[in-house]
Coordinates of N, CA and C in Angstrom, one line a residue:
V6 N -39.6 130.6 -65.6 CA -40.5 131.0 -65.6 C -40.8 131.6 -64.3
Q7 N -41.9 132.8 -64.8 CA -41.7 134.0 -63.9 C -43.0 134.1 -63.6
L8 N -43.8 134.5 -62.3 CA -45.3 134.8 -62.8 C -45.4 136.0 -61.5
Q9 N -45.8 137.3 -61.9 CA -46.3 138.4 -61.3 C -47.5 138.8 -61.8
A10 N -47.9 138.4 -60.3 CA -49.7 138.6 -59.8 C -49.4 140.1 -59.4
S11 N -50.8 140.7 -59.6 CA -51.2 142.0 -59.3 C -52.8 142.5 -59.4
G12 N -52.8 144.0 -58.8 CA -54.3 143.9 -58.6 C -55.1 143.5 -57.5
G13 N -54.4 143.5 -56.7 CA -54.9 143.1 -55.5 C -55.8 144.4 -54.4
G14 N -56.2 144.5 -53.8 CA -56.5 145.8 -52.7 C -57.8 146.0 -51.6
L15 N -57.8 146.6 -51.0 CA -59.0 146.9 -50.1 C -60.1 147.1 -50.9
V16 N -61.2 146.4 -50.5 CA -62.9 146.8 -51.3 C -63.6 146.4 -50.6
Q17 N -65.2 147.0 -51.2 CA -66.1 146.6 -49.7 C -66.7 145.8 -50.5
A18 N -67.4 144.6 -49.7 CA -68.7 143.7 -50.0 C -69.4 144.5 -51.6
G19 N -69.3 143.6 -52.2 CA -70.1 143.8 -53.6 C -69.1 144.7 -54.3
D20 N -68.4 144.5 -54.4 CA -67.3 145.5 -55.2 C -66.7 144.5 -55.9
S21 N -66.1 144.7 -57.2 CA -65.3 143.9 -58.0 C -64.1 144.5 -58.3
L22 N -63.5 143.5 -58.4 CA -62.0 143.3 -58.6 C -60.7 142.6 -60.2
R23 N -60.3 143.0 -60.3 CA -59.8 142.1 -61.7 C -58.3 141.8 -61.5
L24 N -57.8 140.8 -61.1 CA -56.4 140.4 -60.9 C -55.9 139.9 -62.1
S25 N -54.5 140.0 -62.3 CA -53.3 139.5 -63.0 C -52.5 139.2 -62.7
C26 N -52.2 138.2 -63.6 CA -51.0 137.4 -63.5 C -49.9 137.2 -64.6
A27 N -48.9 137.8 -64.6 CA -48.3 138.0 -66.1 C -46.9 136.5 -66.0
V28 N -47.2 136.3 -67.2 CA -46.4 135.1 -67.4 C -44.8 135.3 -68.2
S29 N -43.8 135.0 -67.5 CA -42.9 135.2 -68.3 C -41.9 133.7 -68.9
G30 N -41.4 133.6 -70.0 CA -40.6 132.7 -70.2 C -41.4 131.3 -70.4
R31 N -42.7 131.0 -70.7 CA -43.4 130.2 -71.0 C -45.1 130.8 -71.9
T32 N -45.4 130.1 -72.5 CA -46.5 130.9 -73.4 C -47.8 130.2 -72.8
L33 N -49.0 130.3 -72.7 CA -50.2 129.8 -71.9 C -50.9 129.0 -72.6
S34 N -50.8 128.7 -73.6 CA -51.0 127.8 -74.3 C -50.8 126.3 -74.1
R35 N -51.3 125.0 -74.0 CA -51.1 124.0 -73.3 C -50.4 123.4 -72.0
H36 N -50.9 124.6 -71.2 CA -50.0 124.9 -69.4 C -51.7 125.0 -69.4
R37 N -51.9 124.1 -68.0 CA -52.3 124.5 -66.8 C -52.3 125.8 -66.2
L38 N -53.8 126.3 -65.8 CA -53.4 127.8 -65.3 C -54.3 127.5 -63.5
G39 N -53.4 128.3 -62.8 CA -54.8 128.1 -61.6 C -54.8 129.7 -60.8
W40 N -55.5 130.0 -60.2 CA -55.5 130.7 -59.3 C -56.1 130.0 -57.5
F41 N -55.3 130.2 -56.5 CA -55.6 129.5 -55.4 C -55.7 131.2 -54.3
R42 N -56.2 130.8 -53.1 CA -56.1 131.5 -52.3 C -55.7 131.3 -50.7
Q43 N -54.9 132.3 -50.1 CA -55.0 131.9 -48.3 C -55.2 132.7 -47.9
A44 N -56.6 132.5 -46.9 CA -56.9 133.2 -45.9 C -56.5 133.0 -44.6
P45 N -56.6 134.3 -43.9 CA -55.5 134.0 -42.4 C -55.8 133.1 -42.0
G46 N -54.9 132.4 -41.4 CA -55.2 130.7 -40.3 C -56.2 129.9 -41.1
K47 N -55.6 130.0 -42.7 CA -56.5 128.5 -43.1 C -55.2 128.3 -44.4
E48 N -55.4 127.1 -44.6 CA -54.3 126.5 -45.7 C -54.7 127.4 -47.1
R49 N -54.0 127.2 -47.8 CA -54.5 127.8 -49.1 C -55.2 126.7 -50.5
G50 N -56.1 127.4 -50.7 CA -57.2 126.4 -51.3 C -57.5 127.0 -52.7
F51 N -57.9 126.0 -53.7 CA -58.3 126.6 -55.3 C -59.8 127.3 -55.5
V52 N -59.3 128.2 -56.3 CA -60.3 129.4 -56.8 C -61.1 129.3 -58.3
A53 N -59.9 129.3 -59.0 CA -60.5 129.0 -60.7 C -59.2 128.2 -61.0
G54 N -59.3 128.0 -62.3 CA -58.5 127.5 -63.2 C -58.9 127.1 -64.6
R55 N -57.9 126.9 -65.3 CA -58.1 126.6 -66.6 C -57.4 125.2 -66.9
G56 N -57.9 123.8 -67.9 CA -57.0 123.0 -67.7 C -56.2 123.0 -69.0
W57 N -54.9 121.9 -69.1 CA -54.0 121.8 -70.0 C -54.5 122.6 -71.4
I58 N -55.8 121.6 -72.2 CA -56.0 122.1 -73.4 C -57.1 123.0 -73.5
G59 N -57.6 123.6 -72.0 CA -58.9 124.5 -72.3 C -59.7 124.0 -71.2
G60 N -60.5 124.7 -70.9 CA -62.1 124.4 -69.8 C -61.9 125.0 -68.8
T61 N -62.3 125.6 -67.9 CA -62.7 126.5 -66.8 C -63.3 125.7 -65.5
Y62 N -62.9 126.1 -64.5 CA -63.1 125.4 -63.2 C -63.2 126.3 -62.1
Y63 N -64.0 126.4 -61.4 CA -64.4 126.9 -60.2 C -64.8 126.3 -58.6
A64 N -64.1 126.6 -58.0 CA -64.6 126.5 -56.5 C -65.7 126.8 -56.5
D65 N -66.6 125.9 -55.8 CA -68.1 126.0 -55.4 C -68.5 127.7 -55.0
S66 N -67.2 128.3 -54.2 CA -67.8 129.4 -53.3 C -67.8 130.5 -54.4
V67 N -67.3 130.3 -55.7 CA -66.9 131.7 -56.1 C -67.5 131.6 -57.4
E68 N -68.2 130.1 -57.8 CA -69.2 129.9 -59.1 C -69.7 131.2 -59.7
G69 N -70.1 131.7 -60.5 CA -71.3 132.7 -60.8 C -70.6 133.7 -60.2
R70 N -69.7 134.0 -59.8 CA -69.2 135.1 -59.4 C -67.6 135.7 -59.9
F71 N -67.0 134.5 -60.1 CA -65.6 135.0 -60.7 C -65.3 134.4 -62.0
T72 N -64.0 134.9 -63.0 CA -64.4 134.2 -64.1 C -62.9 134.9 -64.7
I73 N -62.1 133.3 -64.9 CA -60.7 132.9 -65.3 C -60.4 133.5 -66.6
S74 N -59.4 134.3 -67.1 CA -59.5 134.2 -68.6 C -57.9 134.6 -68.7
T75 N -57.5 134.4 -70.3 CA -56.2 135.0 -70.6 C -56.4 135.9 -71.9
D76 N -55.1 135.9 -71.8 CA -54.8 136.9 -73.2 C -53.5 136.6 -73.6
N77 N -53.6 135.7 -74.7 CA -52.8 135.0 -74.9 C -51.4 136.0 -75.7
A78 N -51.8 137.2 -76.3 CA -50.7 138.4 -77.2 C -50.2 138.6 -75.8
K79 N -50.7 138.8 -74.4 CA -50.0 139.5 -73.6 C -49.5 138.8 -72.7
N80 N -49.6 137.1 -72.7 CA -49.5 136.5 -72.0 C -49.5 136.8 -70.7
T81 N -51.2 136.7 -69.9 CA -51.6 137.3 -69.2 C -52.5 136.3 -68.9
V82 N -52.7 136.4 -67.8 CA -54.2 135.3 -66.7 C -54.7 136.3 -66.1
Y83 N -55.9 136.0 -66.2 CA -56.8 137.1 -64.7 C -58.0 136.4 -63.9
L84 N -58.1 137.0 -63.6 CA -58.9 136.7 -62.9 C -60.3 137.8 -62.1
Q85 N -61.3 138.0 -63.0 CA -62.5 138.7 -62.4 C -63.3 138.3 -61.4
M86 N -63.3 139.0 -60.4 CA -63.8 138.9 -59.4 C -65.2 140.3 -59.2
N87 N -66.0 139.4 -59.2 CA -67.7 140.1 -58.6 C -68.1 139.6 -58.0
S88 N -69.0 140.8 -56.8 CA -70.0 140.4 -55.9 C -68.9 140.0 -54.8
L89 N -67.9 140.4 -54.7 CA -67.0 140.5 -53.3 C -67.7 140.3 -52.1
K90 N -67.1 139.4 -51.3 CA -67.7 139.3 -49.9 C -66.9 139.4 -49.1
P91 N -66.7 139.4 -47.8 CA -65.5 139.5 -46.9 C -64.7 137.8 -46.6
E92 N -65.5 137.1 -46.9 CA -64.8 135.7 -47.2 C -63.7 135.5 -48.5
D93 N -64.1 136.4 -49.1 CA -63.0 136.3 -50.2 C -61.5 137.3 -50.0
T94 N -61.6 137.3 -49.3 CA -60.4 137.8 -48.2 C -59.2 137.2 -48.4
G95 N -58.0 137.4 -48.4 CA -57.0 136.5 -48.7 C -55.8 136.6 -49.6
V96 N -55.0 136.3 -49.9 CA -53.6 136.4 -50.7 C -54.2 135.5 -51.5
Y97 N -53.9 135.6 -52.9 CA -54.1 135.4 -53.9 C -53.3 135.3 -55.0
Y98 N -52.9 133.6 -55.4 CA -51.4 133.1 -55.7 C -52.5 132.3 -57.4
C99 N -51.4 133.1 -58.6 CA -51.5 131.9 -59.5 C -50.4 131.2 -59.8
A100 N -50.5 130.5 -60.2 CA -49.4 129.1 -61.1 C -50.0 128.2 -62.7
T101 N -48.9 127.6 -62.9 CA -48.7 127.4 -64.1 C -47.8 126.3 -64.2
D102 N -48.1 125.3 -64.8 CA -47.5 124.0 -65.6 C -47.7 123.3 -66.6
Q103 N -46.8 122.4 -67.2 CA -47.9 121.7 -68.5 C -48.2 120.2 -68.0
R104 N -47.9 120.6 -67.2 CA -49.1 118.7 -66.4 C -50.1 118.7 -66.8
R105 N -50.6 117.3 -67.3 CA -51.8 117.3 -67.6 C -52.9 116.5 -66.9
I106 N -52.5 117.5 -65.5 CA -54.0 116.9 -64.3 C -54.5 118.3 -64.4
S107 N -55.3 117.9 -63.2 CA -56.9 118.8 -62.7 C -56.2 120.1 -62.8
P108 N -56.5 121.4 -62.9 CA -56.0 122.9 -62.7 C -56.4 122.8 -60.9
A109 N -57.2 122.4 -60.7 CA -57.8 122.4 -59.0 C -56.2 121.5 -58.3
R110 N -55.6 120.8 -58.4 CA -54.7 120.4 -57.8 C -53.8 121.1 -57.5
D111 N -53.0 121.4 -56.0 CA -52.4 122.6 -56.0 C -50.8 122.2 -56.4
D112 N -50.5 121.2 -56.9 CA -48.8 120.7 -57.0 C -48.6 121.5 -58.4
Y113 N -48.5 122.7 -58.4 CA -48.0 123.4 -59.6 C -46.4 123.4 -59.7
E114 N -46.0 123.7 -60.3 CA -44.7 123.7 -60.4 C -44.2 124.8 -60.6
Y115 N -44.8 125.9 -61.1 CA -44.6 127.5 -61.2 C -46.0 128.5 -60.0
W116 N -44.8 129.2 -59.7 CA -46.2 130.1 -58.5 C -45.8 131.8 -58.7
G117 N -46.9 132.4 -58.6 CA -46.8 133.9 -58.4 C -46.5 134.0 -57.0
Q118 N -46.0 135.7 -56.8 CA -45.7 136.1 -55.7 C -47.0 136.2 -54.4
G119 N -48.2 136.1 -55.0 CA -49.2 136.6 -54.4 C -50.1 138.2 -54.4
T120 N -50.9 138.5 -54.5 CA -51.1 139.6 -54.1 C -52.7 139.6 -52.9
Q121 N -52.7 140.6 -52.0 CA -53.8 140.7 -51.4 C -54.7 141.2 -51.5
V122 N -55.8 140.7 -51.1 CA -57.1 140.8 -51.6 C -58.0 141.6 -50.3
T123 N -58.6 142.2 -50.0 CA -59.3 142.5 -48.6 C -60.8 143.4 -48.8
V124 N -61.7 142.6 -48.5 CA -63.3 142.5 -48.6 C -63.7 142.9 -47.3
S125 N -63.9 144.0 -46.9 CA -65.0 144.7 -45.9 C -66.4 144.8 -46.2
S126 N -66.7 144.3 -44.8 CA -68.5 144.7 -44.7 C -68.9 145.3 -44.5

């Protein structure tokens, strides 16, 4: 299983970005999916996720601004990020596995390589 994250970049506060995570080797159905980010000097933390049989979950800091979605035909997971803030800066990682546990837990079996998002003020 391989995950390829892309879509990061340098943007200004208030801008939008859409991250993509192409998954190969597995389908997205009956898999939990997660987006995490690691800011400089901080531990990796949960951003958004989808449960094993559906349902979306968000960190309080991104609720209402970020949206996780999937395109099953493309086997791709997206993270639409709107109204970006400087504190959203970090390396964003996608992850997946078939475990029937919360997508907010970071003990995923498969991880992408990360994509850098930098939001300037």
